[in-house]
């Protein structure tokens, strides 16, 4: 059994796809499949069940992954400790959450960090907040940027509140709500809603503001949500910073009454020393937010 095989197995299990896992790992799909098959033959069990639509992890696969992920985390920690011993900032950085949130532009921060530390291999994972936080707790990610309060996450996680973001209502310019200066929460009762997928912070806040609203469409991309709303399919909530520059003839943006503000946070695992790369990125983000080096 090799660490490489465990890493390949973990990637396929998370992506539920050999194709997506191969892209994430920057390896040929044939090589990845061969190594996973080799591991299955060595262990004498089926770890992944291939279907026509996706890949499912078997019961034996879950058992192997539970211990395998701990082994991978320890192996990564050894490499990080050696880097730290030699005063190097290199290695691997795995970040979850990239769309602009609040006054924070994660893509720009990551690009700046990558230019400053070319020795670090950066992996970016985009998913809903609930999934990213689960992967952070499992050790698959080093850091997550999300619209959540660190105090509301699992006990194994901690983090730093960076800033607050206001959520605003967006609707088509000819929607009756566009005629209001502010939109009371009650005005969303029984309204058709275009929502982010379940598990996202935006979906959770939309359901809190409009518990009686009717979700008629879901999307995983902010741009898709904006387009569906602009075409009059429904209304939704979105971070003010994401829609601030949209022309009024395309989309109506209105504050809520009372206003809704959500925390923007950077999260990591509690009681665990960060890798040198993760520590450097934390410092980079905090310096950008506070304006202090």
Coordinates of C-alpha atoms in Angstrom, one line a residue:
X1 CA 0.0 0.0 0.0
X2 CA 1.4 3.4 -1.0
X3 CA 0.5 6.9 0.1
X4 CA 0.0 7.8 -3.5
X5 CA -2.7 5.2 -3.8
X6 CA -4.5 6.4 -0.7
X7 CA -4.3 10.0 -2.0
X8 CA -5.8 8.9 -5.3
X9 CA -8.6 6.9 -3.6
X10 CA -9.4 10.0 -1.4
X11 CA -9.6 12.3 -4.4
X12 CA -12.0 9.9 -6.3
X13 CA -14.1 9.4 -3.2
X14 CA -14.5 13.2 -2.7
X15 CA -15.1 14.0 -6.4
X16 CA -17.3 10.9 -7.0
X17 CA -15.6 10.8 -10.4
X18 CA -12.3 9.5 -11.8
X19 CA -12.3 12.2 -14.4
X20 CA -12.7 15.1 -11.9
X21 CA -10.2 13.5 -9.5
X22 CA -7.6 13.2 -12.2
X23 CA -8.0 16.9 -13.1
X24 CA -7.7 17.9 -9.5
X25 CA -4.5 15.8 -9.1
X26 CA -3.0 16.7 -12.4
X27 CA -2.5 13.1 -13.4
X28 CA -3.8 11.0 -16.3
X29 CA -7.1 9.3 -15.6
X30 CA -5.7 5.9 -16.7
X31 CA -2.8 6.1 -14.2
X32 CA -5.2 7.0 -11.4
X33 CA -7.6 4.2 -12.3
X34 CA -4.7 1.7 -12.4
X35 CA -3.4 2.7 -9.0
X36 CA -6.8 2.5 -7.4
X37 CA -7.4 -0.9 -9.0
X38 CA -4.0 -2.1 -7.8
X39 CA -4.9 -1.0 -4.2
X40 CA -8.1 -3.0 -4.4
X41 CA -6.3 -6.1 -5.6
X42 CA -3.8 -5.8 -2.8
X43 CA -6.5 -5.4 -0.1
X44 CA -8.7 -8.0 -1.8
X45 CA -11.9 -5.8 -1.5
X46 CA -13.9 -3.5 -3.7
X47 CA -13.3 0.1 -2.5
X48 CA -15.2 2.0 -5.2
X49 CA -18.3 0.9 -7.0
X50 CA -18.5 2.3 -10.6
X51 CA -21.9 3.1 -12.0
X52 CA -22.9 4.7 -15.3
X53 CA -23.4 8.1 -13.6
X54 CA -21.0 8.4 -10.7
X55 CA -18.6 6.5 -8.4
X56 CA -19.8 5.3 -5.0
X57 CA -17.6 4.4 -2.0
X58 CA -18.2 0.9 -0.6
X59 CA -18.4 0.1 3.1
X60 CA -14.9 -1.3 2.8
X61 CA -13.8 1.9 1.1
X62 CA -15.1 4.0 3.9
X63 CA -13.1 2.0 6.4
X64 CA -9.9 2.3 4.4
X65 CA -10.5 6.1 3.9
X66 CA -11.1 6.7 7.6
X67 CA -7.6 5.5 8.4
X68 CA -6.0 6.5 5.1
X69 CA -7.0 10.2 5.5
X70 CA -5.3 10.2 8.9
X71 CA -2.2 8.7 7.4
X72 CA -2.2 11.3 4.6
X73 CA -2.5 14.1 7.1
X74 CA 0.4 12.8 9.1
X75 CA 2.5 12.4 6.0
X76 CA 1.7 16.0 4.9
X77 CA 2.6 17.2 8.5
X78 CA 6.0 15.6 8.3
X79 CA 6.8 17.4 5.1
X80 CA 5.5 20.7 6.5
X81 CA 7.6 20.3 9.7
X82 CA 10.7 19.7 7.7
X83 CA 10.0 22.8 5.6
X84 CA 9.5 24.8 8.8
X85 CA 12.8 23.4 10.2
X86 CA 14.6 24.8 7.2
X87 CA 12.7 28.1 7.2
X88 CA 11.0 27.4 3.9
X89 CA 7.6 28.4 2.8
X90 CA 6.7 25.8 0.2
X91 CA 4.6 22.7 -0.2
X92 CA 0.9 22.6 -0.7
X93 CA -2.0 24.9 0.2
X94 CA -5.6 23.7 -0.1
X95 CA -8.2 26.5 0.1
X96 CA -12.0 26.3 0.1
X97 CA -14.3 29.1 -1.0
X98 CA -13.4 31.6 -3.8
X99 CA -16.3 33.9 -4.9
X100 CA -16.0 37.5 -3.9
X101 CA -17.5 38.0 -0.4
X102 CA -17.8 41.3 1.3
X103 CA -14.8 43.5 0.6
X104 CA -12.8 40.4 0.3
X105 CA -11.7 39.1 -3.1
X106 CA -10.2 35.6 -2.5
X107 CA -9.1 35.0 -6.1
X108 CA -7.0 38.2 -6.0
X109 CA -5.6 37.3 -2.6
X110 CA -4.7 33.8 -3.8
X111 CA -3.1 35.2 -7.0
X112 CA -1.0 37.7 -5.0
X113 CA 0.1 35.0 -2.6
X114 CA 1.0 32.6 -5.4
X115 CA 3.2 35.2 -7.0
X116 CA 4.9 35.9 -3.7
X117 CA 5.4 32.2 -2.9
X118 CA 5.9 30.4 -6.3
X119 CA 7.1 27.3 -4.4
X120 CA 3.6 26.6 -3.0
X121 CA 1.2 24.4 -5.0
X122 CA -2.2 25.9 -4.4
X123 CA -5.4 23.9 -4.8
X124 CA -8.8 25.8 -4.8
X125 CA -12.0 24.0 -3.9
X126 CA -15.3 25.7 -4.7
X127 CA -18.4 24.2 -3.0
X128 CA -21.2 25.1 -0.7
X129 CA -20.1 26.1 2.8
X130 CA -21.4 23.0 4.6
X131 CA -19.4 20.7 2.3
X132 CA -16.2 22.9 2.6
X133 CA -16.4 22.9 6.4
X134 CA -16.9 19.1 6.4
X135 CA -13.8 18.7 4.2
X136 CA -11.8 21.1 6.4
X137 CA -12.7 19.1 9.5
X138 CA -11.7 15.9 7.7
X139 CA -8.3 17.4 6.9
X140 CA -8.9 17.7 3.1
X141 CA -8.5 21.5 3.2
X142 CA -6.2 23.8 5.1
X143 CA -8.4 26.9 5.2
X144 CA -11.9 27.9 4.2
X145 CA -13.3 31.4 3.5
X146 CA -17.1 31.5 4.0
X147 CA -20.1 33.5 5.1
X148 CA -20.2 31.9 8.5
X149 CA -19.4 32.7 12.1
X150 CA -16.6 30.6 13.6
X151 CA -18.7 30.1 16.7
X152 CA -21.3 28.4 14.7
X153 CA -19.0 25.7 13.2
X154 CA -18.0 22.3 14.5
X155 CA -16.1 22.1 17.8
X156 CA -13.0 20.9 15.8
X157 CA -12.9 24.1 13.8
X158 CA -12.0 27.7 14.7
X159 CA -11.2 30.8 12.8
X160 CA -11.1 34.5 12.5
X161 CA -14.0 36.9 11.8
X162 CA -12.7 39.2 9.0
X163 CA -15.6 41.6 8.2
X164 CA -19.4 41.8 7.7
X165 CA -21.3 41.7 4.5
X166 CA -24.8 43.0 3.9
X167 CA -27.2 40.8 2.0
X168 CA -29.6 42.6 -0.3
X169 CA -32.6 41.6 -2.3
X170 CA -32.3 41.4 -6.1
X171 CA -35.2 41.2 -8.5
X172 CA -36.1 42.1 -12.1
X173 CA -36.4 45.8 -12.8
X174 CA -40.2 45.4 -13.5
X175 CA -40.8 43.4 -10.4
X176 CA -43.2 45.2 -7.9
X177 CA -40.6 44.9 -5.2
X178 CA -38.3 47.1 -7.4
X179 CA -40.6 50.1 -6.7
X180 CA -39.7 49.9 -2.9
X181 CA -36.8 51.7 -1.4
X182 CA -36.5 49.0 1.2
X183 CA -38.1 45.5 1.2
X184 CA -39.5 44.2 4.5
X185 CA -38.9 40.5 5.1
X186 CA -42.7 39.9 5.1
X187 CA -42.9 41.0 1.5
X188 CA -41.1 37.8 0.4
X189 CA -43.8 35.5 1.8
X190 CA -45.1 33.2 -0.9
X191 CA -42.8 34.8 -3.5
X192 CA -41.1 32.5 -6.0
X193 CA -37.4 32.3 -5.0
X194 CA -34.3 31.5 -7.0
X195 CA -32.0 30.0 -4.5
X196 CA -28.4 28.8 -4.1
X197 CA -28.2 25.1 -3.6
X198 CA -28.8 23.5 -0.1
X199 CA -25.9 23.7 2.3
X200 CA -24.8 27.1 1.2
X201 CA -24.7 30.1 3.6
X202 CA -26.7 32.1 1.1
X203 CA -29.5 29.5 1.0
X204 CA -29.6 29.3 4.8
X205 CA -30.0 33.1 5.1
X206 CA -32.6 33.2 2.4
X207 CA -34.7 30.6 4.1
X208 CA -34.3 32.5 7.4
X209 CA -35.5 35.8 5.8
X210 CA -38.3 34.2 3.7
X211 CA -39.4 31.0 5.5
X212 CA -42.6 31.0 3.5
X213 CA -41.1 31.7 0.1
X214 CA -41.3 29.1 -2.7
X215 CA -38.0 27.9 -4.1
X216 CA -38.7 27.3 -7.8
X217 CA -35.1 27.1 -9.0
X218 CA -31.7 26.3 -7.7
X219 CA -28.2 27.1 -9.0
X220 CA -24.7 26.7 -7.8
X221 CA -23.2 29.8 -9.5
X222 CA -23.8 33.4 -8.5
X223 CA -23.8 34.5 -12.2
X224 CA -26.6 32.0 -13.0
X225 CA -28.7 33.2 -10.1
X226 CA -28.3 36.8 -11.2
X227 CA -29.3 35.9 -14.7
X228 CA -32.4 33.9 -13.7
X229 CA -33.5 36.8 -11.4
X230 CA -32.9 39.4 -14.1
X231 CA -35.1 37.4 -16.4
X232 CA -38.0 37.5 -13.9
X233 CA -38.0 33.9 -12.7
X234 CA -37.9 34.8 -9.1
X235 CA -36.1 36.9 -6.4
X236 CA -33.2 36.1 -4.1
X237 CA -30.6 37.5 -1.7
X238 CA -27.1 38.2 -2.6
X239 CA -24.0 39.9 -1.1
X240 CA -24.2 43.6 -1.8
X241 CA -20.6 43.7 -3.0
X242 CA -21.4 41.1 -5.7
X243 CA -24.2 43.1 -7.3
X244 CA -23.1 46.7 -6.6
X245 CA -22.0 47.4 -10.1
X246 CA -24.9 45.8 -12.0
X247 CA -26.9 48.4 -14.1
X248 CA -30.3 49.3 -12.8
X249 CA -32.0 48.4 -16.1
X250 CA -30.6 44.9 -15.8
X251 CA -31.3 44.1 -12.1
X252 CA -32.9 45.9 -9.2
X253 CA -31.0 45.9 -5.9
X254 CA -32.8 46.8 -2.8
X255 CA -31.8 46.7 0.9
X256 CA -33.9 44.7 3.3
X257 CA -35.8 46.0 6.3
X258 CA -34.5 45.2 8.8
X259 CA -31.0 44.9 7.2
X260 CA -29.3 41.5 7.1
X261 CA -25.6 41.4 7.8
X262 CA -23.6 38.2 7.8
X263 CA -20.0 37.5 9.0
X264 CA -17.2 36.8 6.6
X265 CA -14.7 34.5 8.2
X266 CA -11.5 32.5 7.6
X267 CA -11.6 29.1 9.2
X268 CA -9.1 26.3 10.1
X269 CA -8.8 23.3 12.3
X270 CA -8.6 24.0 16.0
X271 CA -5.7 22.6 18.2
X272 CA -3.6 21.9 15.1
X273 CA -0.5 23.7 14.1
X274 CA -0.8 25.1 10.5
X275 CA 1.6 24.1 7.8
X276 CA 4.1 26.9 6.9
X277 CA 2.1 27.5 3.7
X278 CA -1.2 27.8 5.6
X279 CA 0.3 30.0 8.2
X280 CA 1.7 32.3 5.6
X281 CA -1.6 32.5 3.8
X282 CA -3.4 33.3 7.0
X283 CA -1.0 36.2 7.6
X284 CA -1.5 37.4 4.0
X285 CA -5.3 37.5 4.3
X286 CA -5.2 39.2 7.7
X287 CA -2.8 41.8 6.5
X288 CA -5.0 42.5 3.5
X289 CA -8.1 42.9 5.7
X290 CA -6.5 45.0 8.5
X291 CA -4.2 47.0 6.2
X292 CA -1.2 46.0 8.5
X293 CA 1.7 43.9 7.4

